Amino acid sequence: MSVPTVVHHNKLSEIYDKATVQVPRYEALLKKFEERYGTKKPDLLIRSPGRVNVIGEHIDYCFFSVLPMAVEADIIMAIQLTDEPVIEVANTNPDFPATKFDLPKDGSPVDIDATKSDWVNYFRCGLVVGQDYLKKNNYPCTKGIKVLIDGNVPTGSGLSSSAAFVVCSTLCTLLANGYTDVSKKLLTQLSTVCEQHVGVNSGGMDQSASIWGLKDHALFVSFLPDLNVVEFGFPETNPKLEFVIANSLVVSNKQETGPVNYNLRVVEVTLGALLMAKKLNLTIKPDGNLQAGTFRGVVDAYFANDKTPYGQDIEDSRKKLDKMIELVDELITQKDGYTTEQIASELEMSVDELKTKFMTKYPVRYEVLKLYRRAYHVFTEAKRVLDFLSLLQNPPADSQKLIADLGNLMNQSQDSQRDYFNNSLPQLDEICSIARENGAAGARITGAGFGGSTVLLTPANKSQQVIDALKKDYYKKHYPKITDEELADALLVSKPGSGTTIIDNLSLE
Ligand code: ATP
Ligand code: GLA
Ligand code: MG
C-alpha cells in the first residue's frame, strides 16, 4: 500500500473553494516577504488549515475516535533558507511581533519557556520536534530559516489555529533541512506532541484534521491500534446538510487557562482510568498524555479476551461502551468528586507521589477532581461518535429523519459537555439555544470549549434564519459595536476544506 504524503499543488484553485478571494492575500504576503527578505520568491511556501470538529470532544486524548473536518481558514508560511544558523520569525499581523534567535551551536534543542505566552513558541516547538526527528535519522539540521507567517484562523476560538500553526512549523523544519518526502502520518505524529512543549497537553485530533483534510469530506480519525484516517462525504439529503460555525467571541487561550481547564481535564481522565483499572484489577498500558493510562486502555484490558477487539466493529464497540458506562456508574462512587487525599488513597499512593506523577509537568488547580463526570462524558461521547458514523454509513431513507437524528446526537454532546465535562459557558449554551429555536437540528461546542466556537448542523433552507437570529439575539446583544466584517468572520457557513499543502511554483489562479 502506498504511504500518503503531504500534498503538493501549484494553483490556489486546487487548494481553495474560493481561490479568487485568496489571491490578494497571497499577493500581500509575497509583497511583505520581498520587503522583509529581499525577494518575492520564497524557497518554500506551505499552508495548513484550522478544523471544525463535528462530534467527539475531549476524547482524542483518551484514544477514542473523533469526527472532524478541515476548514478553509489557514496559516501560510513563506520561507527563505540560509546557511547562517539563525531563525527569524515574522508575522503579517502586527499583534505578533518579529523575533530572531540563534540555533544552538552544539545542536541542542532551542529553548522554550512554556510559562510565557509567546506566539513564537508555536514556531519553536515545530523546530524542536522536527530537529529531534531529523537528528535521530542522521539528517543535518543546521539550516537557517527566515519565515513570514500569515494566518486567518481566529485564535483561541476553537478552530485550532494552534494546530494549523505547529503543523506548518514542523513541516517547515523538515523541508528546510532536506527531508522532503514527508508522510502525512509522520507529520501528524510529530506535530501532535508540539503543543506539549508550550504547556498544553493536547491530543491528536486537530493536527490529524489539519493534515488529512479533504475538500467536501469529513474525517473519521482513530488513534489506536495506529493512526487511521478515513475520509467520507455526507449523504445527499433534501434539504442539504450545512454546517454553520458561530464563534462566541469569548477567547479561550488554552495555554494560559490550562491549569484549571484543559490540562486539568487531562489529569482527571487519567486518574479516572486508573481508578477504574484498580477497582477492576486490570493492568492498563501506561500510555496517553501523562504516560499513565487512558479510558481506552481500560476498555482494551477489560475486553482483552474478547474475540473482537474494540474498534473493529461499530455495533460491537457500542456494546462495549455501554458496558463501560455501567461500570463508570458502579465504580466511580463519589459522584461529586475526589479530594487529592481521597484519590491518592484509592490508588494506594502518597499525595506527594500523586502530585509528582500527574501534576508537576503540567500544574493544575482544583478543589475536587470530578472523575465520575469526566468518565461519563468520555464514554457516552465516544459512543455518540460511533452512532453518528453509523447514521452516515446507513442513512435512513427519510432525509428529515437523518438530519434530526444527527442533530440529536450533537445536542446530546453539548448537554454532556455542559453538565459532565463542564467545558461550556453560558454564552456557548445561549448560541446553541438560539440556533436550535431557529431551525438548527444540532448545536454544540467545537474544540476545547471554555469559550471559542460552536458548530451548528442546519438544513440548508434554515441556515439563513439561524444566522439572522444569532446576529440579532446574540452578537448585537453582547457586542453592540460589532462591525459587518467582524460578524462575517464570526458566523459563517463552513465547507470542509483541503489539508496541509506544499505550494510549488505558486500560480495565482
Ligand atoms: P482551540 O485550540 O480551542 O481550537 P486555538 O488553537 O485557536 O483554538 P490556542 O490553542 O489557544 O487556540 O492557540 C492560539 C495561539 O496560537 C495564539 O495565542 C498564538 O500564540 C498562536 N497562533 C495562532 N495563529 C497564529 C497566527 N496567525 N500568528 C501567530 N500566532 C498564532
Ligand atoms: C483541543 C485539543 C484537541 C482536543 C479538543 C477537544 O482542540 O487540541 O486535541 O482534545 O481540544 O476535543
Ligand atoms: Mg489550539
Coordinates of C-alpha atoms and ligand atoms in Angstrom, one line a residue:
M1 CA 0.0 0.0 0.0
S2 CA 1.4 3.5 -0.8
V3 CA 2.0 5.8 2.1
P4 CA 0.1 9.1 1.7
T5 CA 2.5 12.0 1.7
V6 CA 1.8 15.7 2.2
V7 CA 0.0 17.0 -0.9
H8 CA 1.8 19.4 -3.4
H9 CA -0.1 21.9 -5.5
N10 CA 0.7 25.0 -7.5
K11 CA -2.6 26.6 -8.2
L12 CA -4.7 28.2 -5.5
S13 CA -7.8 26.8 -7.2
E14 CA -6.6 23.3 -6.4
I15 CA -6.5 24.2 -2.7
Y16 CA -9.3 26.6 -2.0
D17 CA -13.0 26.6 -2.9
K18 CA -13.0 30.4 -3.4
A19 CA -9.5 30.9 -4.8
T20 CA -10.2 34.4 -6.1
V21 CA -10.6 35.6 -2.5
Q22 CA -7.2 34.2 -1.7
V23 CA -5.3 35.9 -4.5
P24 CA -5.0 39.4 -2.8
R25 CA -4.0 37.6 0.4
Y26 CA -1.1 35.7 -1.2
E27 CA -0.1 38.9 -3.2
A28 CA 0.1 40.9 0.0
L29 CA 2.1 38.2 1.8
L30 CA 4.6 38.0 -1.0
K31 CA 5.0 41.7 -1.2
K32 CA 5.7 41.9 2.5
F33 CA 8.1 38.9 2.1
E34 CA 10.0 40.9 -0.5
E35 CA 10.1 44.0 1.7
R36 CA 11.5 42.0 4.6
Y37 CA 13.7 39.4 2.9
G38 CA 14.6 41.0 -0.4
T39 CA 12.9 38.6 -2.8
K40 CA 9.4 37.9 -3.9
K41 CA 10.1 34.2 -4.4
P42 CA 10.2 32.2 -1.1
D43 CA 12.2 29.0 -1.2
L44 CA 9.3 27.2 0.4
L45 CA 5.6 28.0 0.6
I46 CA 3.3 25.9 2.8
R47 CA -0.1 26.2 4.3
S48 CA -2.2 24.2 6.8
P49 CA -5.8 24.8 7.8
G50 CA -7.8 25.0 11.0
R51 CA -10.5 22.5 11.7
V52 CA -14.0 22.1 13.0
N53 CA -14.9 19.1 15.0
V54 CA -18.3 17.7 14.1
I55 CA -18.6 15.4 17.1
G56 CA -16.3 13.7 19.6
E57 CA -15.0 16.3 22.1
H58 CA -12.2 15.7 24.7
I59 CA -11.9 12.1 23.8
D60 CA -8.9 12.1 21.4
Y61 CA -6.5 12.1 24.4
C62 CA -8.5 9.1 25.8
F63 CA -7.7 7.4 22.4
F64 CA -11.3 7.2 21.2
S65 CA -12.2 8.1 17.6
V66 CA -13.4 11.6 16.5
L67 CA -15.1 13.1 13.5
P68 CA -13.5 16.5 12.5
M69 CA -13.0 18.2 9.1
A70 CA -10.6 20.9 7.9
V71 CA -11.9 24.4 7.3
E72 CA -10.7 26.8 4.6
A73 CA -9.1 29.3 7.0
D74 CA -5.4 28.5 7.4
I75 CA -1.9 29.5 8.3
I76 CA 0.5 30.2 5.4
M77 CA 4.3 30.2 5.9
A78 CA 6.6 31.8 3.3
I79 CA 10.1 30.7 3.9
Q80 CA 13.6 31.7 2.9
L81 CA 16.5 29.3 3.7
T82 CA 20.0 30.5 4.6
D83 CA 23.3 28.8 5.7
E84 CA 23.6 31.0 8.7
P85 CA 22.2 29.1 11.8
V86 CA 19.7 31.8 12.7
I87 CA 15.9 31.7 12.8
E88 CA 13.9 34.8 12.0
V89 CA 10.1 34.6 12.6
A90 CA 7.8 37.4 11.4
N91 CA 4.1 37.8 11.0
T92 CA 1.9 39.9 8.7
N93 CA -0.2 40.7 11.8
P94 CA 1.4 43.4 13.9
D95 CA -0.1 41.9 17.0
F96 CA 2.6 39.2 16.7
P97 CA 6.0 41.0 16.8
A98 CA 9.0 39.6 14.9
T99 CA 11.9 37.8 16.6
K100 CA 15.3 36.4 15.7
F101 CA 17.3 33.8 17.6
D102 CA 20.4 31.6 17.0
L103 CA 20.2 27.9 16.6
P104 CA 22.3 26.4 19.4
K105 CA 25.8 25.7 18.1
D106 CA 26.1 22.3 19.9
G107 CA 23.0 21.0 18.2
S108 CA 20.9 21.0 21.4
P109 CA 17.2 21.9 21.0
V110 CA 16.1 25.5 21.1
D111 CA 14.8 26.7 24.5
I112 CA 11.1 27.1 25.0
D113 CA 9.8 28.9 28.1
A114 CA 6.4 27.3 28.5
T115 CA 5.5 29.6 31.3
K116 CA 5.4 32.5 28.9
S117 CA 2.5 33.2 26.5
D118 CA 4.6 33.9 23.4
W119 CA 3.4 33.3 19.9
V120 CA 6.9 32.4 18.7
N121 CA 6.9 29.4 21.0
Y122 CA 4.5 27.8 18.5
F123 CA 7.3 28.1 15.9
R124 CA 9.9 26.9 18.3
C125 CA 8.0 23.7 19.2
G126 CA 7.9 22.8 15.5
L127 CA 11.6 23.3 15.4
V128 CA 12.2 21.2 18.4
V129 CA 10.2 18.1 17.3
G130 CA 11.4 18.4 13.7
Q131 CA 15.0 18.7 14.6
D132 CA 14.7 15.8 17.1
Y133 CA 13.4 13.6 14.4
L134 CA 16.0 14.7 11.8
K135 CA 18.8 14.1 14.2
K136 CA 17.6 10.6 15.0
N137 CA 17.5 10.0 11.3
N138 CA 21.0 11.4 10.7
Y139 CA 19.9 14.5 8.8
P140 CA 21.9 17.6 9.5
C141 CA 19.6 20.3 10.9
T142 CA 21.6 23.5 10.7
K143 CA 19.7 25.4 8.1
G144 CA 18.8 29.0 8.9
I145 CA 15.1 29.8 8.4
K146 CA 13.5 33.2 7.7
V147 CA 9.8 32.9 7.7
L148 CA 6.9 35.3 7.2
I149 CA 3.6 34.0 8.5
D150 CA 0.0 34.9 7.6
G151 CA -2.9 33.3 9.4
N152 CA -6.7 33.8 9.2
V153 CA -7.8 31.1 11.6
P154 CA -9.2 33.2 14.5
T155 CA -7.0 32.5 17.6
G156 CA -8.4 31.0 20.8
S157 CA -11.7 30.3 19.1
G158 CA -11.9 26.6 19.0
L159 CA -10.9 26.2 15.3
S160 CA -7.4 25.2 16.2
S161 CA -5.2 28.0 14.8
S162 CA -2.5 26.4 17.0
A163 CA -2.6 23.1 15.2
A164 CA -2.5 24.8 11.8
F165 CA 0.5 26.7 13.1
V166 CA 2.5 23.9 14.5
V167 CA 1.8 21.6 11.6
C168 CA 3.4 24.3 9.4
S169 CA 6.3 24.9 11.7
T170 CA 7.1 21.2 11.9
L171 CA 6.8 20.8 8.1
C172 CA 9.0 23.8 7.6
T173 CA 11.7 22.4 9.7
L174 CA 11.7 19.0 7.9
L175 CA 11.6 20.5 4.4
A176 CA 14.2 23.2 5.2
N177 CA 16.7 20.5 6.2
G178 CA 16.2 18.4 3.1
Y179 CA 13.7 15.9 4.4
T180 CA 11.3 16.3 1.6
D181 CA 9.2 13.1 1.3
V182 CA 7.1 13.8 4.3
S183 CA 4.3 11.3 5.0
K184 CA 1.1 12.6 6.4
K185 CA 1.4 10.1 9.3
L186 CA 4.9 11.2 10.3
L187 CA 3.8 14.8 10.2
T188 CA 0.8 14.0 12.3
Q189 CA 2.8 12.1 14.9
L190 CA 5.5 14.8 15.1
S191 CA 3.1 17.8 15.2
T192 CA 0.8 16.2 17.7
V193 CA 3.3 16.5 20.5
C194 CA 4.3 20.1 19.6
E195 CA 1.8 21.9 21.9
Q196 CA 3.0 19.8 24.8
H197 CA 6.2 21.8 24.6
V198 CA 4.3 25.1 25.0
G199 CA 2.5 23.8 28.1
V200 CA -0.7 22.5 26.5
N201 CA -1.2 18.8 27.0
S202 CA -3.4 18.3 24.0
G203 CA -4.4 15.3 21.9
G204 CA -4.0 14.5 18.2
M205 CA -7.4 15.4 16.6
D206 CA -6.6 18.9 15.4
Q207 CA -3.3 18.0 13.7
S208 CA -4.9 15.0 12.1
A209 CA -7.7 17.1 10.7
S210 CA -5.4 19.8 9.5
I211 CA -3.0 17.4 7.7
W212 CA -5.5 14.9 6.3
G213 CA -8.3 17.4 5.4
L214 CA -10.1 16.8 2.1
K215 CA -12.5 19.2 0.3
D216 CA -16.1 18.3 0.9
H217 CA -15.2 15.4 3.3
A218 CA -15.2 14.8 7.0
L219 CA -12.7 12.5 8.6
F220 CA -13.1 9.6 10.9
V221 CA -9.9 9.7 12.9
S222 CA -8.8 6.7 15.1
F223 CA -5.7 6.7 17.2
L224 CA -5.3 3.0 18.1
P225 CA -4.0 0.5 17.2
D226 CA -2.4 3.0 14.9
L227 CA -3.3 6.4 13.5
N228 CA -6.0 5.8 10.9
V229 CA -8.0 8.4 8.9
V230 CA -11.0 7.6 6.8
E231 CA -12.4 10.3 4.6
F232 CA -16.2 10.3 3.9
G233 CA -18.7 12.6 2.2
F234 CA -22.1 13.4 3.7
P235 CA -25.1 11.6 2.3
E236 CA -27.2 13.5 -0.2
T237 CA -30.2 14.9 1.6
N238 CA -33.1 17.2 0.7
P239 CA -32.7 19.8 2.1
K240 CA -28.9 19.7 2.0
L241 CA -26.9 19.4 5.2
E242 CA -24.9 22.5 6.2
F243 CA -22.6 23.4 9.0
V244 CA -22.6 26.9 10.4
I245 CA -19.8 27.9 12.7
A246 CA -20.7 30.5 15.3
N247 CA -17.8 32.0 17.3
S248 CA -18.9 33.1 20.8
L249 CA -16.1 35.7 20.6
V250 CA -15.1 34.6 24.1
V251 CA -11.4 33.9 23.7
S252 CA -10.0 30.9 25.5
N253 CA -6.2 30.7 25.5
K254 CA -5.5 27.1 26.2
Q255 CA -2.0 27.7 27.5
E256 CA -3.0 30.4 30.0
T257 CA -6.0 28.6 31.3
G258 CA -4.5 25.1 31.2
P259 CA -4.2 24.6 34.9
V260 CA -7.9 25.0 35.5
N261 CA -9.3 23.9 32.2
Y262 CA -7.6 21.7 29.5
N263 CA -4.7 20.3 31.4
L264 CA -6.8 19.6 34.5
R265 CA -9.3 17.6 32.3
V266 CA -6.3 15.5 31.1
V267 CA -5.4 14.8 34.8
E268 CA -9.0 13.9 35.6
V269 CA -9.5 11.5 32.8
T270 CA -6.2 9.8 33.5
L271 CA -7.0 9.4 37.2
G272 CA -10.5 8.2 36.3
A273 CA -8.9 5.5 34.1
L274 CA -6.5 4.4 36.8
L275 CA -9.3 4.3 39.4
M276 CA -11.4 2.0 37.1
A277 CA -8.5 -0.2 36.4
K278 CA -7.6 -0.5 40.1
K279 CA -11.2 -1.5 41.0
L280 CA -11.4 -4.0 38.1
N281 CA -7.9 -5.3 38.9
L282 CA -6.8 -4.6 35.4
T283 CA -3.3 -3.7 34.2
I284 CA -3.6 -1.0 31.6
K285 CA -1.0 0.3 29.2
P286 CA 0.9 3.3 30.6
D287 CA 0.2 5.5 27.6
G288 CA -1.7 8.7 26.9
N289 CA -0.7 12.3 27.6
L290 CA 0.5 11.6 31.1
Q291 CA 2.1 8.2 30.1
A292 CA 0.0 6.6 32.8
G293 CA -3.1 5.1 31.1
T294 CA -6.3 6.1 29.4
F295 CA -10.0 5.1 29.4
R296 CA -9.4 3.4 26.1
G297 CA -6.8 1.3 27.9
V298 CA -9.5 0.3 30.4
V299 CA -11.7 -0.9 27.5
D300 CA -8.9 -2.8 25.8
A301 CA -7.8 -4.5 29.1
Y302 CA -11.4 -5.3 30.2
F303 CA -12.2 -7.0 26.8
A304 CA -8.7 -8.4 26.3
N305 CA -10.1 -12.0 25.9
D306 CA -12.9 -11.0 23.7
K307 CA -12.6 -12.2 20.1
T308 CA -13.4 -8.8 18.6
P309 CA -11.1 -6.0 19.7
Y310 CA -12.6 -2.7 20.4
G311 CA -12.8 -0.5 17.3
Q312 CA -13.1 -3.4 14.8
D313 CA -16.9 -3.5 14.5
I314 CA -19.1 -0.5 15.2
E315 CA -22.0 -2.4 16.7
D316 CA -19.8 -4.4 19.0
S317 CA -17.8 -1.3 20.1
R318 CA -21.1 0.4 21.0
K319 CA -22.0 -2.5 23.2
K320 CA -18.6 -2.4 24.9
L321 CA -19.0 1.3 25.6
D322 CA -22.5 0.6 27.1
K323 CA -20.8 -1.8 29.5
M324 CA -18.2 0.8 30.4
I325 CA -20.9 3.4 31.1
E326 CA -22.5 0.9 33.5
L327 CA -19.1 0.3 35.2
V328 CA -18.4 4.1 35.5
D329 CA -21.6 4.3 37.5
E330 CA -20.8 1.4 39.7
L331 CA -17.1 2.0 40.3
I332 CA -16.6 5.8 40.5
T333 CA -18.7 6.1 43.6
Q334 CA -18.0 9.7 44.6
K335 CA -20.2 11.4 42.1
D336 CA -19.3 14.9 43.4
G337 CA -15.6 14.4 43.1
Y338 CA -12.5 13.3 45.0
T339 CA -10.0 15.3 47.0
T340 CA -6.3 14.8 46.4
E341 CA -6.1 12.7 49.6
Q342 CA -9.1 10.6 48.6
I343 CA -7.9 9.7 45.2
A344 CA -4.3 9.1 46.4
S345 CA -5.7 6.7 49.0
E346 CA -7.9 4.9 46.4
L347 CA -4.8 4.5 44.1
E348 CA -2.7 3.4 47.1
M349 CA -0.1 6.1 46.7
S350 CA 1.1 9.1 48.7
V351 CA -0.2 12.5 48.0
D352 CA 3.3 13.5 47.1
E353 CA 3.7 10.7 44.6
L354 CA 0.3 11.6 43.1
K355 CA 1.3 15.2 42.6
T356 CA 4.7 14.4 41.3
K357 CA 3.4 11.8 38.8
F358 CA 0.4 13.7 37.5
M359 CA 0.5 17.4 38.4
T360 CA 4.1 18.6 38.1
K361 CA 4.9 18.8 34.4
Y362 CA 1.5 20.4 33.8
P363 CA 0.5 22.1 37.0
V364 CA -3.2 22.1 37.8
R365 CA -5.5 23.9 40.3
Y366 CA -8.8 22.4 41.7
E367 CA -10.9 21.8 44.7
V368 CA -12.0 18.3 43.9
L369 CA -11.3 16.0 40.9
K370 CA -14.5 15.3 39.1
L371 CA -13.7 11.8 37.9
Y372 CA -17.2 10.5 37.6
R373 CA -18.5 13.3 35.4
R374 CA -15.4 13.3 33.2
A375 CA -15.6 9.5 32.7
Y376 CA -19.4 9.6 32.0
H377 CA -18.8 12.3 29.3
V378 CA -15.9 10.4 27.7
F379 CA -17.6 7.0 27.3
T380 CA -21.0 8.5 26.2
E381 CA -19.3 10.8 23.7
A382 CA -17.2 8.0 22.3
K383 CA -20.5 6.2 21.7
R384 CA -22.1 9.2 20.1
V385 CA -19.3 9.4 17.6
L386 CA -20.0 5.7 16.6
D387 CA -23.7 6.4 16.5
F388 CA -23.1 9.4 14.2
L389 CA -20.8 7.5 11.9
S390 CA -23.2 4.6 11.7
L391 CA -26.0 7.0 10.7
L392 CA -23.8 8.4 7.9
Q393 CA -22.9 5.0 6.7
N394 CA -26.5 3.7 6.8
P395 CA -28.7 6.7 6.5
P396 CA -32.5 6.3 6.9
A397 CA -34.4 6.8 3.6
D398 CA -36.1 9.9 5.1
S399 CA -33.7 12.9 4.9
Q400 CA -35.6 14.7 7.6
K401 CA -35.1 11.8 10.0
L402 CA -31.4 11.6 9.2
I403 CA -30.9 15.3 9.9
A404 CA -33.0 15.1 13.1
D405 CA -31.0 12.1 14.4
L406 CA -27.6 13.6 13.6
G407 CA -28.7 16.8 15.2
N408 CA -29.9 15.0 18.4
L409 CA -26.5 13.4 18.8
M410 CA -24.9 16.8 18.5
N411 CA -27.3 18.2 21.1
Q412 CA -26.6 15.4 23.5
S413 CA -22.9 16.0 23.0
Q414 CA -23.5 19.7 24.0
D415 CA -25.5 18.7 27.1
S416 CA -22.8 16.3 28.2
Q417 CA -20.2 19.0 27.8
R418 CA -22.3 21.4 29.7
D419 CA -23.3 19.1 32.5
Y420 CA -20.5 16.5 32.8
F421 CA -17.3 17.8 31.2
N422 CA -18.0 21.4 32.3
N423 CA -16.3 23.0 29.3
S424 CA -19.3 25.1 28.2
L425 CA -20.1 28.7 29.1
P426 CA -23.4 30.5 29.3
Q427 CA -22.6 32.2 26.0
L428 CA -22.0 28.9 24.2
D429 CA -25.2 27.5 25.7
E430 CA -27.0 30.6 24.6
I431 CA -25.8 30.3 21.0
C432 CA -26.9 26.7 20.9
S433 CA -30.4 27.5 22.2
I434 CA -30.9 30.4 19.7
A435 CA -29.7 28.2 16.9
R436 CA -32.0 25.3 17.8
E437 CA -35.0 27.6 18.3
N438 CA -34.4 28.9 14.8
G439 CA -34.1 25.7 12.9
A440 CA -30.7 24.1 13.6
A441 CA -31.0 20.4 14.0
G442 CA -28.0 20.2 16.2
A443 CA -25.7 22.7 18.0
R444 CA -22.6 22.1 20.1
I445 CA -19.2 23.4 21.2
T446 CA -16.5 22.5 18.7
G447 CA -12.9 22.1 20.0
A448 CA -11.8 22.5 23.6
G449 CA -14.6 24.9 24.6
F450 CA -14.3 27.2 27.7
G451 CA -15.1 29.8 25.1
G452 CA -14.5 29.6 21.3
S453 CA -16.8 28.4 18.7
T454 CA -19.9 26.3 18.2
V455 CA -20.8 24.1 15.2
L456 CA -24.5 24.1 14.1
L457 CA -25.9 21.4 11.9
T458 CA -28.6 23.1 9.8
P459 CA -30.8 22.0 6.9
A460 CA -29.7 24.4 4.1
N461 CA -33.2 26.0 3.9
K462 CA -32.8 27.1 7.6
S463 CA -29.2 28.3 7.6
Q464 CA -30.1 31.9 6.9
Q465 CA -32.8 32.0 9.6
V466 CA -30.3 30.7 12.1
I467 CA -27.7 33.2 11.0
D468 CA -30.1 36.1 11.2
A469 CA -31.4 35.1 14.6
L470 CA -27.8 34.8 16.0
K471 CA -26.9 38.2 14.6
K472 CA -29.8 39.8 16.3
D473 CA -30.1 37.9 19.6
Y474 CA -26.5 37.0 20.3
Y475 CA -24.0 39.2 18.5
K476 CA -25.8 42.6 18.5
K477 CA -26.9 42.0 22.1
H478 CA -23.5 41.1 23.5
Y479 CA -21.3 43.1 21.1
P480 CA -23.4 46.1 20.0
K481 CA -20.4 47.7 18.2
I482 CA -19.6 44.6 16.1
T483 CA -18.9 45.5 12.5
D484 CA -20.3 43.7 9.5
E485 CA -16.8 42.4 8.7
E486 CA -16.4 41.0 12.2
L487 CA -19.8 39.4 12.0
A488 CA -18.9 37.8 8.7
D489 CA -15.8 36.3 10.3
A490 CA -17.7 35.1 13.5
L491 CA -20.6 33.5 11.8
L492 CA -20.3 31.6 8.6
V493 CA -21.4 28.5 6.6
S494 CA -18.4 26.3 6.6
K495 CA -17.4 23.7 3.9
P496 CA -14.8 21.0 4.6
G497 CA -11.6 22.2 3.1
S498 CA -8.3 20.6 1.9
G499 CA -5.5 19.7 4.3
T500 CA -1.8 20.7 4.6
T501 CA -0.3 21.7 1.2
I502 CA 3.2 22.4 -0.1
I503 CA 2.8 25.0 -2.8
D504 CA 5.4 24.6 -5.5
N505 CA 5.8 27.4 -8.1
L506 CA 2.8 29.3 -7.0
S507 CA 0.4 30.3 -9.7
L508 CA -2.2 32.8 -8.5
E509 CA -5.1 31.1 -10.3
Ligands
ATP1 P1 -8.6 25.7 20.0 O1 -7.3 25.1 20.5 O2 -9.5 25.9 21.1 O3 -9.2 25.0 18.9 P2 -6.8 27.8 19.0 O4 -5.9 26.7 18.6 O5 -7.1 28.9 18.1 O6 -8.2 27.2 19.5 P3 -5.0 28.1 21.2 O7 -4.7 26.6 21.2 O8 -5.1 28.8 22.5 O9 -6.3 28.4 20.4 O10 -3.8 28.7 20.3 C1 -3.8 30.1 19.9 C2 -2.3 30.5 19.9 O11 -1.7 30.1 18.7 C3 -2.2 32.1 19.8 O12 -2.3 32.7 21.1 C4 -0.9 32.2 19.1 O13 0.2 32.1 20.1 C5 -0.8 31.0 18.2 N1 -1.3 31.5 16.8 C6 -2.3 31.0 16.2 N2 -2.5 31.6 15.0 C7 -1.4 32.5 14.9 C8 -1.0 33.4 13.9 N3 -1.7 33.6 12.7 N4 0.1 34.1 14.1 C9 0.8 34.0 15.3 N5 0.4 33.1 16.2 C10 -0.7 32.4 16.1
GLA2 C1 -8.4 20.9 21.6 C2 -7.2 19.9 21.5 C3 -7.7 18.6 20.9 C4 -9.0 18.1 21.5 C5 -10.0 19.2 21.6 C6 -11.2 18.8 22.4 O1 -8.7 21.3 20.3 O2 -6.1 20.4 20.8 O3 -6.6 17.6 21.0 O4 -8.7 17.5 22.7 O5 -9.5 20.4 22.2 O6 -11.9 17.7 21.7
MG3 MG -5.4 25.1 19.9

